[in-house]
mmCIF file of C-alpha atoms and ligand atoms in Angstrom:
data_model
loop_
_atom_site.group_PDB
_atom_site.id
_atom_site.type_symbol
_atom_site.label_atom_id
_atom_site.label_comp_id
_atom_site.label_asym_id
_atom_site.label_seq_id
_atom_site.Cartn_x
_atom_site.Cartn_y
_atom_site.Cartn_z
ATOM 1 C CA UNK A 175 17.808 78.239 -27.291
ATOM 2 C CA UNK A 176 16.645 74.528 -26.793
ATOM 3 C CA UNK A 177 14.826 73.600 -23.708
ATOM 4 C CA UNK A 178 15.482 70.401 -21.664
ATOM 5 C CA UNK A 179 14.143 68.899 -18.425
ATOM 6 C CA UNK A 180 17.565 69.342 -16.523
ATOM 7 C CA UNK A 181 20.601 71.358 -16.928
ATOM 8 C CA UNK A 182 23.434 71.294 -14.582
ATOM 9 C CA UNK A 183 26.271 73.682 -14.916
ATOM 10 C CA UNK A 184 29.416 75.059 -13.478
ATOM 11 C CA UNK A 185 30.514 71.796 -12.014
ATOM 12 C CA UNK A 186 33.917 71.811 -10.553
ATOM 13 C CA UNK A 187 34.708 68.525 -12.056
ATOM 14 C CA UNK A 188 32.370 66.700 -14.612
ATOM 15 C CA UNK A 189 33.734 63.317 -14.744
ATOM 16 C CA UNK A 190 32.572 61.912 -17.986
ATOM 17 C CA UNK A 191 34.686 58.811 -18.732
ATOM 18 C CA UNK A 192 33.784 59.133 -22.298
ATOM 19 C CA UNK A 193 35.474 58.371 -25.552
ATOM 20 C CA UNK A 194 36.306 54.633 -25.129
ATOM 21 C CA UNK A 195 33.702 52.045 -25.147
ATOM 22 C CA UNK A 196 35.483 48.727 -24.121
ATOM 23 C CA UNK A 197 36.841 47.618 -20.650
ATOM 24 C CA UNK A 198 39.517 49.986 -19.741
ATOM 25 C CA UNK A 199 42.926 48.503 -18.977
ATOM 26 C CA UNK A 200 46.246 50.030 -17.602
ATOM 27 C CA UNK A 201 46.663 53.694 -18.165
ATOM 28 C CA UNK A 202 43.226 53.996 -19.675
ATOM 29 C CA UNK A 203 41.670 53.484 -16.090
ATOM 30 C CA UNK A 204 43.618 56.663 -15.046
ATOM 31 C CA UNK A 205 41.853 58.807 -17.720
ATOM 32 C CA UNK A 206 38.475 60.055 -16.499
ATOM 33 C CA UNK A 207 38.010 62.832 -19.376
ATOM 34 C CA UNK A 208 37.032 65.352 -16.997
ATOM 35 C CA UNK A 209 35.603 68.546 -18.080
ATOM 36 C CA UNK A 210 36.366 71.237 -15.436
ATOM 37 C CA UNK A 211 33.638 73.851 -15.025
ATOM 38 C CA UNK A 212 31.310 71.424 -16.934
ATOM 39 C CA UNK A 213 27.750 71.454 -17.857
ATOM 40 C CA UNK A 214 25.405 68.786 -18.599
ATOM 41 C CA UNK A 215 21.895 68.819 -20.417
ATOM 42 C CA UNK A 216 19.394 65.969 -19.739
ATOM 43 C CA UNK A 217 16.245 65.335 -21.574
ATOM 44 C CA UNK A 218 13.794 62.509 -21.809
ATOM 45 C CA UNK A 219 15.808 60.283 -19.326
ATOM 46 C CA UNK A 220 18.865 60.604 -21.683
ATOM 47 C CA UNK A 221 22.004 62.665 -21.826
ATOM 48 C CA UNK A 222 21.832 65.426 -24.384
ATOM 49 C CA UNK A 223 25.208 67.006 -24.289
ATOM 50 C CA UNK A 224 28.104 67.439 -21.951
ATOM 51 C CA UNK A 225 30.553 70.452 -22.430
ATOM 52 C CA UNK A 226 32.145 73.538 -21.340
ATOM 53 C CA UNK A 227 30.218 76.634 -22.133
ATOM 54 C CA UNK A 228 26.816 75.096 -22.800
ATOM 55 C CA UNK A 229 23.728 77.218 -22.839
ATOM 56 C CA UNK A 230 20.050 75.514 -22.388
ATOM 57 C CA UNK A 231 16.809 76.481 -20.885
ATOM 58 C CA UNK A 232 15.658 74.069 -18.528
ATOM 59 C CA UNK A 233 12.684 72.934 -16.372
ATOM 60 C CA UNK A 234 15.210 72.532 -13.472
ATOM 61 C CA UNK A 235 18.677 74.279 -13.684
ATOM 62 C CA UNK A 236 21.311 73.257 -10.908
ATOM 63 C CA UNK A 237 24.247 75.183 -10.107
ATOM 64 C CA UNK A 238 26.843 72.749 -9.305
ATOM 65 C CA UNK A 239 29.680 75.056 -8.492
ATOM 66 C CA UNK A 240 32.192 73.377 -5.905
ATOM 67 C CA UNK A 241 30.778 69.992 -6.711
ATOM 68 C CA UNK A 242 31.632 66.844 -8.627
ATOM 69 C CA UNK A 243 29.222 65.473 -11.301
ATOM 70 C CA UNK A 244 29.824 61.777 -12.447
ATOM 71 C CA UNK A 245 28.125 58.758 -13.685
ATOM 72 C CA UNK A 246 26.013 56.893 -10.962
ATOM 73 C CA UNK A 247 28.014 53.829 -9.521
ATOM 74 C CA UNK A 248 27.377 50.299 -10.997
ATOM 75 C CA UNK A 249 27.576 47.696 -8.280
ATOM 76 C CA UNK A 250 28.352 44.524 -10.461
ATOM 77 C CA UNK A 251 28.125 41.918 -7.681
ATOM 78 C CA UNK A 252 25.689 41.644 -5.198
ATOM 79 C CA UNK A 253 23.644 39.003 -3.285
ATOM 80 C CA UNK A 254 20.769 41.445 -3.020
ATOM 81 C CA UNK A 255 18.026 39.070 -2.000
ATOM 82 C CA UNK A 256 18.270 36.913 1.145
ATOM 83 C CA UNK A 257 16.437 36.122 4.493
ATOM 84 C CA UNK A 258 17.533 36.806 7.970
ATOM 85 C CA UNK A 259 20.747 38.448 9.223
ATOM 86 C CA UNK A 260 24.101 37.023 10.564
ATOM 87 C CA UNK A 261 25.273 39.551 13.034
ATOM 88 C CA UNK A 262 25.972 36.985 15.578
ATOM 89 C CA UNK A 263 28.626 35.749 13.358
ATOM 90 C CA UNK A 264 30.707 38.818 14.007
ATOM 91 C CA UNK A 265 31.635 37.500 17.517
ATOM 92 C CA UNK A 266 32.666 34.191 16.089
ATOM 93 C CA UNK A 267 35.000 35.922 13.500
ATOM 94 C CA UNK A 268 36.302 37.989 16.263
ATOM 95 C CA UNK A 269 37.139 34.746 18.168
ATOM 96 C CA UNK A 270 39.053 33.675 15.083
ATOM 97 C CA UNK A 271 36.811 31.321 13.373
ATOM 98 C CA UNK A 272 37.387 31.659 9.530
ATOM 99 C CA UNK A 273 34.638 32.014 6.885
ATOM 100 C CA UNK A 274 35.014 28.352 6.046
ATOM 101 C CA UNK A 275 34.903 27.213 9.774
ATOM 102 C CA UNK A 276 31.624 28.865 10.227
ATOM 103 C CA UNK A 277 30.212 27.511 6.851
ATOM 104 C CA UNK A 278 31.528 23.973 7.821
ATOM 105 C CA UNK A 279 29.618 24.125 11.108
ATOM 106 C CA UNK A 280 26.356 24.539 8.844
ATOM 107 C CA UNK A 281 26.340 28.247 9.404
ATOM 108 C CA UNK A 282 27.275 31.029 6.902
ATOM 109 C CA UNK A 283 25.424 30.486 3.508
ATOM 110 C CA UNK A 284 23.439 27.502 5.039
ATOM 111 C CA UNK A 285 22.088 29.651 7.800
ATOM 112 C CA UNK A 286 20.775 32.217 5.177
ATOM 113 C CA UNK A 287 19.454 29.458 3.023
ATOM 114 C CA UNK A 288 17.081 28.448 5.871
ATOM 115 C CA UNK A 289 16.050 31.956 6.416
ATOM 116 C CA UNK A 290 15.590 32.433 2.859
ATOM 117 C CA UNK A 291 13.374 29.260 2.398
ATOM 118 C CA UNK A 292 11.327 30.312 5.212
ATOM 119 C CA UNK A 293 10.807 33.718 3.836
ATOM 120 C CA UNK A 294 7.529 34.693 1.791
ATOM 121 C CA UNK A 295 8.031 36.604 -1.656
ATOM 122 C CA UNK A 296 6.541 39.781 -0.173
ATOM 123 C CA UNK A 297 9.128 39.639 2.966
ATOM 124 C CA UNK A 298 11.888 39.314 0.587
ATOM 125 C CA UNK A 299 10.723 41.903 -1.588
ATOM 126 C CA UNK A 300 10.501 44.317 1.203
ATOM 127 C CA UNK A 301 13.875 43.683 2.762
ATOM 128 C CA UNK A 302 15.474 44.066 -0.895
ATOM 129 C CA UNK A 303 13.419 47.067 -1.350
ATOM 130 C CA UNK A 304 15.022 48.754 1.782
ATOM 131 C CA UNK A 305 18.378 47.735 0.686
ATOM 132 C CA UNK A 306 17.875 49.072 -2.873
ATOM 133 C CA UNK A 307 16.832 52.295 -1.386
ATOM 134 C CA UNK A 308 19.970 52.587 0.709
ATOM 135 C CA UNK A 309 22.067 51.961 -2.355
ATOM 136 C CA UNK A 310 20.406 54.590 -4.377
ATOM 137 C CA UNK A 311 20.946 56.917 -1.475
ATOM 138 C CA UNK A 312 24.511 56.207 -1.455
ATOM 139 C CA UNK A 313 24.663 56.702 -5.367
ATOM 140 C CA UNK A 314 24.266 53.377 -6.956
ATOM 141 C CA UNK A 315 21.977 53.256 -9.915
ATOM 142 C CA UNK A 316 22.546 50.060 -11.312
ATOM 143 C CA UNK A 317 23.104 46.567 -9.596
ATOM 144 C CA UNK A 318 23.723 42.968 -10.404
ATOM 145 C CA UNK A 319 21.752 40.610 -8.178
ATOM 146 C CA UNK A 320 22.641 36.882 -7.761
ATOM 147 C CA UNK A 321 20.112 33.978 -6.618
ATOM 148 C CA UNK A 322 21.889 31.511 -4.322
ATOM 149 C CA UNK A 323 20.193 31.189 -1.179
ATOM 150 C CA UNK A 324 17.601 28.717 -2.409
ATOM 151 C CA UNK A 325 19.731 25.602 -3.384
ATOM 152 C CA UNK A 326 16.383 24.120 -4.700
ATOM 153 C CA UNK A 327 14.678 24.644 -7.637
ATOM 154 C CA UNK A 328 11.537 26.275 -6.022
ATOM 155 C CA UNK A 329 13.417 28.647 -4.055
ATOM 156 C CA UNK A 330 16.093 29.657 -6.647
ATOM 157 C CA UNK A 331 13.196 30.449 -8.963
ATOM 158 C CA UNK A 332 11.576 32.634 -6.225
ATOM 159 C CA UNK A 333 14.677 34.522 -5.813
ATOM 160 C CA UNK A 334 15.023 35.186 -9.599
ATOM 161 C CA UNK A 335 11.284 36.009 -9.520
ATOM 162 C CA UNK A 336 11.633 38.829 -6.610
ATOM 163 C CA UNK A 337 14.476 40.174 -8.604
ATOM 164 C CA UNK A 338 12.453 40.585 -11.762
ATOM 165 C CA UNK A 339 9.689 42.174 -9.599
ATOM 166 C CA UNK A 340 12.252 44.612 -7.887
ATOM 167 C CA UNK A 341 13.315 45.763 -11.060
ATOM 168 C CA UNK A 342 9.755 46.357 -12.156
ATOM 169 C CA UNK A 343 8.947 48.172 -9.064
ATOM 170 C CA UNK A 344 12.116 49.953 -7.957
ATOM 171 C CA UNK A 345 13.873 52.847 -9.935
ATOM 172 C CA UNK A 346 17.258 50.877 -9.626
ATOM 173 C CA UNK A 347 18.344 48.689 -12.727
ATOM 174 C CA UNK A 348 19.063 45.244 -11.829
ATOM 175 C CA UNK A 349 20.838 42.764 -13.966
ATOM 176 C CA UNK A 350 20.244 39.102 -12.796
ATOM 177 C CA UNK A 351 22.623 36.153 -12.443
ATOM 178 C CA UNK A 352 21.598 32.776 -11.601
ATOM 179 C CA UNK A 353 23.960 31.377 -8.609
ATOM 180 C CA UNK A 354 22.272 27.886 -7.908
ATOM 181 C CA UNK A 355 25.821 26.840 -7.517
ATOM 182 C CA UNK A 356 26.469 28.904 -4.579
ATOM 183 C CA UNK A 357 26.973 25.799 -2.216
ATOM 184 C CA UNK A 358 25.795 22.081 -2.074
ATOM 185 C CA UNK A 359 22.834 21.619 -0.029
ATOM 186 C CA UNK A 360 22.932 19.658 3.068
ATOM 187 C CA UNK A 361 20.277 17.324 1.750
ATOM 188 C CA UNK A 362 22.352 15.920 -1.296
ATOM 189 C CA UNK A 363 25.456 15.147 -2.590
ATOM 190 C CA UNK A 364 27.601 17.010 -5.092
ATOM 191 C CA UNK A 365 26.973 15.151 -8.259
ATOM 192 C CA UNK A 366 23.085 14.926 -7.283
ATOM 193 C CA UNK A 367 23.101 18.683 -6.707
ATOM 194 C CA UNK A 368 24.995 19.497 -9.978
ATOM 195 C CA UNK A 369 22.546 17.203 -12.128
ATOM 196 C CA UNK A 370 19.622 19.087 -10.465
ATOM 197 C CA UNK A 371 21.087 22.374 -11.439
ATOM 198 C CA UNK A 372 21.839 21.332 -15.154
ATOM 199 C CA UNK A 373 18.713 19.195 -15.605
ATOM 200 C CA UNK A 374 16.146 21.052 -13.677
ATOM 201 C CA UNK A 375 17.049 24.696 -12.757
ATOM 202 C CA UNK A 376 18.994 26.042 -15.844
ATOM 203 C CA UNK A 377 16.030 25.392 -18.238
ATOM 204 C CA UNK A 378 13.836 27.315 -15.997
ATOM 205 C CA UNK A 379 16.072 30.449 -16.028
ATOM 206 C CA UNK A 380 14.672 31.679 -19.219
ATOM 207 C CA UNK A 381 13.736 35.152 -19.191
ATOM 208 C CA UNK A 382 14.846 35.664 -15.547
ATOM 209 C CA UNK A 383 18.758 35.648 -15.768
ATOM 210 C CA UNK A 384 21.429 36.770 -18.090
ATOM 211 C CA UNK A 385 24.386 35.344 -16.197
ATOM 212 C CA UNK A 386 25.370 31.962 -14.703
ATOM 213 C CA UNK A 387 27.870 32.170 -11.541
ATOM 214 C CA UNK A 388 29.506 29.470 -9.787
ATOM 215 C CA UNK A 389 31.335 29.552 -6.222
ATOM 216 C CA UNK A 390 34.459 27.759 -7.608
ATOM 217 C CA UNK A 391 36.375 27.039 -4.188
ATOM 218 C CA UNK A 392 38.020 24.308 -2.134
ATOM 219 C CA UNK A 393 35.344 22.385 -0.412
ATOM 220 C CA UNK A 394 32.430 23.846 -2.463
ATOM 221 C CA UNK A 395 32.572 23.305 -6.407
ATOM 222 C CA UNK A 396 35.794 22.230 -8.021
ATOM 223 C CA UNK A 397 37.143 23.740 -11.076
ATOM 224 C CA UNK A 398 35.841 20.808 -13.332
ATOM 225 C CA UNK A 399 32.330 20.886 -11.722
ATOM 226 C CA UNK A 400 32.257 24.612 -12.253
ATOM 227 C CA UNK A 401 33.322 24.274 -15.901
ATOM 228 C CA UNK A 402 30.303 21.802 -16.534
ATOM 229 C CA UNK A 403 27.835 24.168 -14.834
ATOM 230 C CA UNK A 404 29.148 27.274 -16.664
ATOM 231 C CA UNK A 405 29.146 25.350 -20.048
ATOM 232 C CA UNK A 406 25.343 23.920 -19.508
ATOM 233 C CA UNK A 407 24.355 27.453 -18.482
ATOM 234 C CA UNK A 408 25.655 28.504 -22.099
ATOM 235 C CA UNK A 409 22.973 26.170 -23.570
ATOM 236 C CA UNK A 410 20.619 28.716 -21.953
ATOM 237 C CA UNK A 411 22.361 32.057 -23.117
ATOM 238 C CA UNK A 412 23.637 32.508 -19.676
ATOM 239 C CA UNK A 413 26.995 34.238 -19.862
ATOM 240 C CA UNK A 414 29.478 32.787 -17.167
ATOM 241 C CA UNK A 415 30.816 34.646 -14.243
ATOM 242 C CA UNK A 416 32.910 32.922 -11.304
ATOM 243 C CA UNK A 417 33.509 33.381 -7.576
ATOM 244 C CA UNK A 418 37.165 32.852 -8.280
ATOM 245 C CA UNK A 419 40.024 31.958 -5.749
ATOM 246 C CA UNK A 420 38.537 33.933 -2.892
ATOM 247 C CA UNK A 421 39.958 31.648 -0.079
ATOM 248 C CA UNK A 422 42.274 29.271 -1.752
ATOM 249 C CA UNK A 423 43.573 29.367 -5.368
ATOM 250 C CA UNK A 424 41.741 26.648 -7.205
ATOM 251 C CA UNK A 425 42.739 28.066 -10.779
ATOM 252 C CA UNK A 426 39.473 29.918 -10.951
ATOM 253 C CA UNK A 427 40.867 32.900 -12.879
ATOM 254 C CA UNK A 428 42.234 30.569 -15.387
ATOM 255 C CA UNK A 429 38.990 28.669 -15.756
ATOM 256 C CA UNK A 430 37.245 32.032 -16.282
ATOM 257 C CA UNK A 431 39.564 32.784 -19.196
ATOM 258 C CA UNK A 432 39.011 29.306 -20.574
ATOM 259 C CA UNK A 433 34.967 29.357 -20.489
ATOM 260 C CA UNK A 434 35.104 33.011 -21.729
ATOM 261 C CA UNK A 435 33.457 34.525 -18.552
ATOM 262 C CA UNK A 436 32.620 37.901 -18.603
ATOM 263 C CA UNK A 437 34.193 38.341 -15.102
ATOM 264 C CA UNK A 438 36.007 36.714 -12.338
ATOM 265 C CA UNK A 439 35.211 37.825 -9.097
ATOM 266 C CA UNK A 440 37.218 38.187 -5.585
ATOM 267 C CA UNK A 441 40.735 36.864 -6.982
ATOM 268 C CA UNK A 442 42.096 37.360 -3.550
ATOM 269 C CA UNK A 443 44.476 34.132 -3.929
ATOM 270 C CA UNK A 444 44.825 34.194 -7.896
ATOM 271 C CA UNK A 445 48.266 32.966 -9.399
ATOM 272 C CA UNK A 446 49.967 35.260 -11.782
ATOM 273 C CA UNK A 447 49.263 32.554 -14.545
ATOM 274 C CA UNK A 448 45.640 32.844 -13.883
ATOM 275 C CA UNK A 449 45.592 36.635 -13.981
ATOM 276 C CA UNK A 450 47.649 36.777 -17.070
ATOM 277 C CA UNK A 451 45.174 34.293 -18.741
ATOM 278 C CA UNK A 452 42.303 36.583 -17.646
ATOM 279 C CA UNK A 453 44.219 39.675 -19.168
ATOM 280 C CA UNK A 454 44.928 37.983 -22.465
ATOM 281 C CA UNK A 455 41.155 36.695 -22.716
ATOM 282 C CA UNK A 456 39.797 40.280 -21.633
ATOM 283 C CA UNK A 457 37.950 38.800 -18.561
ATOM 284 C CA UNK A 458 37.101 41.508 -16.145
ATOM 285 C CA UNK A 459 38.290 41.245 -12.475
ATOM 286 C CA UNK A 460 35.647 42.311 -10.061
ATOM 287 C CA UNK A 461 37.172 43.248 -6.641
ATOM 288 C CA UNK A 462 35.248 43.210 -3.673
ATOM 289 C CA UNK A 463 37.299 44.640 -0.916
ATOM 290 C CA UNK A 464 34.449 44.511 1.421
ATOM 291 C CA UNK A 465 34.767 40.851 1.868
ATOM 292 C CA UNK A 466 38.475 40.656 3.278
ATOM 293 C CA UNK A 467 37.551 43.848 5.263
ATOM 294 C CA UNK A 468 34.316 42.090 6.998
ATOM 295 C CA UNK A 469 36.307 39.006 7.749
ATOM 296 C CA UNK A 470 39.153 41.109 8.959
ATOM 297 C CA UNK A 471 41.841 39.764 6.557
ATOM 298 C CA UNK A 472 44.915 41.289 6.187
ATOM 299 C CA UNK A 473 45.339 40.261 2.457
ATOM 300 C CA UNK A 474 43.239 42.306 -0.207
ATOM 301 C CA UNK A 475 43.322 41.416 -3.983
ATOM 302 C CA UNK A 476 46.458 42.416 -5.789
ATOM 303 C CA UNK A 477 44.757 45.288 -7.929
ATOM 304 C CA UNK A 478 48.223 46.893 -8.762
ATOM 305 C CA UNK A 479 49.476 43.563 -10.424
ATOM 306 C CA UNK A 480 46.075 42.984 -12.303
ATOM 307 C CA UNK A 481 46.113 46.555 -13.765
ATOM 308 C CA UNK A 482 49.875 46.076 -14.719
ATOM 309 C CA UNK A 483 49.017 42.786 -16.295
ATOM 310 C CA UNK A 484 46.487 44.605 -18.264
ATOM 311 C CA UNK A 485 43.318 42.894 -16.527
ATOM 312 C CA UNK A 486 40.249 45.456 -16.516
ATOM 313 C CA UNK A 487 39.587 45.898 -12.845
ATOM 314 C CA UNK A 488 35.976 46.659 -11.641
ATOM 315 C CA UNK A 489 34.602 47.294 -8.160
ATOM 316 C CA UNK A 490 31.555 45.878 -6.174
ATOM 317 C CA UNK A 491 30.343 45.530 -2.753
ATOM 318 C CA UNK A 492 29.469 41.651 -2.834
ATOM 319 C CA UNK A 493 26.498 42.948 -0.543
ATOM 320 C CA UNK A 494 25.422 39.766 1.395
ATOM 321 C CA UNK A 495 24.704 38.740 4.951
ATOM 322 C CA UNK A 496 28.524 38.262 5.650
ATOM 323 C CA UNK A 497 29.513 41.456 4.118
ATOM 324 C CA UNK A 498 26.492 43.900 4.474
ATOM 325 C CA UNK A 499 27.214 47.184 2.820
ATOM 326 C CA UNK A 500 25.236 48.949 0.132
ATOM 327 C CA UNK A 501 28.032 51.638 -0.316
ATOM 328 C CA UNK A 502 30.211 51.773 -3.381
ATOM 329 C CA UNK A 503 31.926 55.035 -1.920
ATOM 330 C CA UNK A 504 33.059 52.629 0.772
ATOM 331 C CA UNK A 505 34.503 50.261 -1.937
ATOM 332 C CA UNK A 506 36.308 53.003 -3.425
ATOM 333 C CA UNK A 507 37.927 53.975 0.112
ATOM 334 C CA UNK A 508 38.975 50.568 0.522
ATOM 335 C CA UNK A 509 40.316 50.099 -3.123
ATOM 336 C CA UNK A 510 42.752 53.237 -2.670
ATOM 337 C CA UNK A 511 43.721 52.902 1.032
ATOM 338 C CA UNK A 512 44.156 49.235 1.176
ATOM 339 C CA UNK A 513 44.753 48.031 -2.626
ATOM 340 C CA UNK A 514 46.692 51.068 -3.628
ATOM 341 C CA UNK A 515 44.457 52.171 -6.503
ATOM 342 C CA UNK A 516 44.604 55.592 -7.442
ATOM 343 C CA UNK A 517 41.509 57.668 -7.116
ATOM 344 C CA UNK A 518 40.822 57.997 -10.903
ATOM 345 C CA UNK A 519 41.204 53.973 -11.157
ATOM 346 C CA UNK A 520 38.900 53.355 -8.614
ATOM 347 C CA UNK A 521 36.277 55.628 -10.009
ATOM 348 C CA UNK A 522 36.790 53.925 -13.440
ATOM 349 C CA UNK A 523 36.353 50.539 -11.709
ATOM 350 C CA UNK A 524 33.175 51.536 -9.847
ATOM 351 C CA UNK A 525 31.522 52.981 -13.046
ATOM 352 C CA UNK A 526 32.572 52.156 -16.542
ATOM 353 C CA UNK A 527 34.314 48.890 -15.901
ATOM 354 C CA UNK A 528 31.581 47.779 -13.621
ATOM 355 C CA UNK A 529 29.125 48.533 -16.349
ATOM 356 C CA UNK A 530 31.084 46.580 -18.789
ATOM 357 C CA UNK A 531 31.313 43.542 -16.183
ATOM 358 C CA UNK A 532 27.238 43.484 -16.604
ATOM 359 C CA UNK A 533 27.222 43.890 -20.270
ATOM 360 C CA UNK A 534 25.719 47.156 -19.945
ATOM 361 C CA UNK A 535 28.233 49.682 -21.092
ATOM 362 C CA UNK A 536 26.435 50.649 -24.291
ATOM 363 C CA UNK A 537 23.576 52.346 -21.861
ATOM 364 C CA UNK A 538 25.632 53.375 -18.652
ATOM 365 C CA UNK A 539 28.775 53.725 -16.926
ATOM 366 C CA UNK A 540 29.906 57.162 -18.562
ATOM 367 C CA UNK A 541 28.210 60.525 -19.375
ATOM 368 C CA UNK A 542 28.029 60.675 -23.084
ATOM 369 C CA UNK A 543 25.189 62.022 -25.593
ATOM 370 C CA UNK A 544 22.543 59.319 -25.842
ATOM 371 C CA UNK A 545 23.294 57.512 -22.539
ATOM 372 C CA UNK A 546 21.054 56.943 -19.812
ATOM 373 C CA UNK A 547 20.846 59.807 -17.568
ATOM 374 C CA UNK A 548 22.098 58.103 -14.220
ATOM 375 C CA UNK A 549 24.176 60.972 -12.704
ATOM 376 C CA UNK A 550 25.460 61.805 -9.333
ATOM 377 C CA UNK A 551 26.028 65.384 -7.604
ATOM 378 C CA UNK A 552 28.678 65.061 -4.960
ATOM 379 C CA UNK A 553 29.175 67.532 -2.146
ATOM 380 C CA UNK A 554 32.865 67.730 -2.886
ATOM 381 C CA UNK A 555 35.105 69.694 -5.698
ATOM 382 C CA UNK A 556 36.888 66.598 -6.953
ATOM 383 C CA UNK A 557 36.598 62.683 -7.384
ATOM 384 C CA UNK A 558 39.714 62.416 -5.389
ATOM 385 C CA UNK A 559 37.378 63.567 -2.138
ATOM 386 C CA UNK A 560 35.781 60.081 -2.504
ATOM 387 C CA UNK A 561 38.496 58.182 -0.715
ATOM 388 C CA UNK A 562 40.046 61.191 1.116
ATOM 389 C CA UNK A 563 36.869 62.303 2.911
ATOM 390 C CA UNK A 564 35.688 58.863 4.063
ATOM 391 C CA UNK A 565 33.021 57.367 6.231
ATOM 392 C CA UNK A 566 30.335 59.811 5.161
ATOM 393 C CA UNK A 567 27.634 59.954 2.269
ATOM 394 C CA UNK A 568 29.183 62.527 -0.120
ATOM 395 C CA UNK A 569 26.069 62.142 -2.651
ATOM 396 C CA UNK A 570 24.197 65.378 -2.775
ATOM 397 C CA UNK A 571 21.587 64.359 -5.355
ATOM 398 C CA UNK A 572 20.904 61.290 -7.646
ATOM 399 C CA UNK A 573 19.334 61.611 -10.813
ATOM 400 C CA UNK A 574 17.991 58.211 -11.900
ATOM 401 C CA UNK A 575 16.888 57.897 -15.715
ATOM 402 C CA UNK A 576 16.609 61.688 -15.970
ATOM 403 C CA UNK A 577 14.536 62.154 -12.611
ATOM 404 C CA UNK A 578 15.910 63.631 -9.445
ATOM 405 C CA UNK A 579 15.454 61.101 -6.560
HETATM 406 O O1 NIG B 50 30.882 36.387 -2.536
HETATM 407 N N1 NIG B 50 31.769 33.318 -1.132
HETATM 408 C C1 NIG B 50 30.472 33.100 -1.488
HETATM 409 N N2 NIG B 50 29.463 33.926 -1.644
HETATM 410 C C2 NIG B 50 29.468 35.333 -0.945
HETATM 411 C C3 NIG B 50 29.156 35.230 0.601
HETATM 412 C C4 NIG B 50 28.007 34.454 0.598
HETATM 413 C C5 NIG B 50 27.789 34.498 2.172
HETATM 414 O O2 NIG B 50 28.373 34.332 3.056
HETATM 415 O O3 NIG B 50 26.261 34.376 2.488
HETATM 416 C C6 NIG B 50 30.643 35.881 -1.325
HETATM 417 O O4 NIG B 50 31.494 36.303 -0.270
HETATM 418 FE FE1 FE B 51 29.619 37.051 -3.814
#
């Protein structure tokens, strides 16, 4: 009998999501390829085999009777690295101030920019490390992280450098996005700032980022400004992403299709035309239900319509000082209870489709031979318990790169 590092057996549900390596759409999102009473063998950080009646000798054997075993969550949209906090904005929100009211008063992103510019590398590393620990404890094994609280060349590069350092020192896998176009800094006009992004910042992102994102929004970057930045990012091999139609429909979804973005994120206000254009071009819709939750909005993204149109839907936290959560289980709960996604669709969105949205599905997002062993053991007998048994941490154990955390 072959000997492996870890052998997990008797899982009530082994949720593999195997057998389909492109972003899942429509009915494909409901098929989790579950093996009931499943086993999985892990060696050298990789998945060796999944199946029903497997037999392996192992250094560590885990009996997962009554438990769900599934791929680690992939959080495909976070603003992981930031200084300070904005708990005081909660009272403003309760008094009825909107996100944009607070931003226009010089709060919101601008408050965090001041705090982030002041913070040292070490302090940003320490604060972000705590967030990564919390993410891992709640089952996230890979995350995307965006710069965007610098808004000057020095601080934007500081943020990307911190993200690189975190990738080296923390077990979490981190994929980096340059989001210099997160807001227009108070000290200059929009044209001047866009020139700075294109001429000075983008050339310096080499080796530090894989994606370029823009906050395309009324009062922030217009559709045409966003297009210019994203097309310039292409010259430095940065794949476009867009914060699209979060507060007002400015045609961000359609722009994502036009520039060949890998994802368009938020999509609260997107038009049918925009969503259909995304479906046609295969742009992944990353839905961030924590944001309308934290802003106490009645409206959530129309996930049902997106799935009907054939948009591959992913889920992420949007972790940032306005929407501070590290917990992907909570996103699944919001997706099911407030966006009417089924538990299977939400699990696909939080794992495999999220991996696709950061270009990592060849390595992670499903439990298949040869893939990275990023695996969760949940203290519940089926994946449906994730939205059903809410407000607690259902993660019993996290296996990251083949090691039990
Ligand atoms: O995705 N909307 C733009 N950016 C973030 C929020 C950033 C902030 O408020 O600090 C988002 O929601
Ligand atoms: Fe965001």
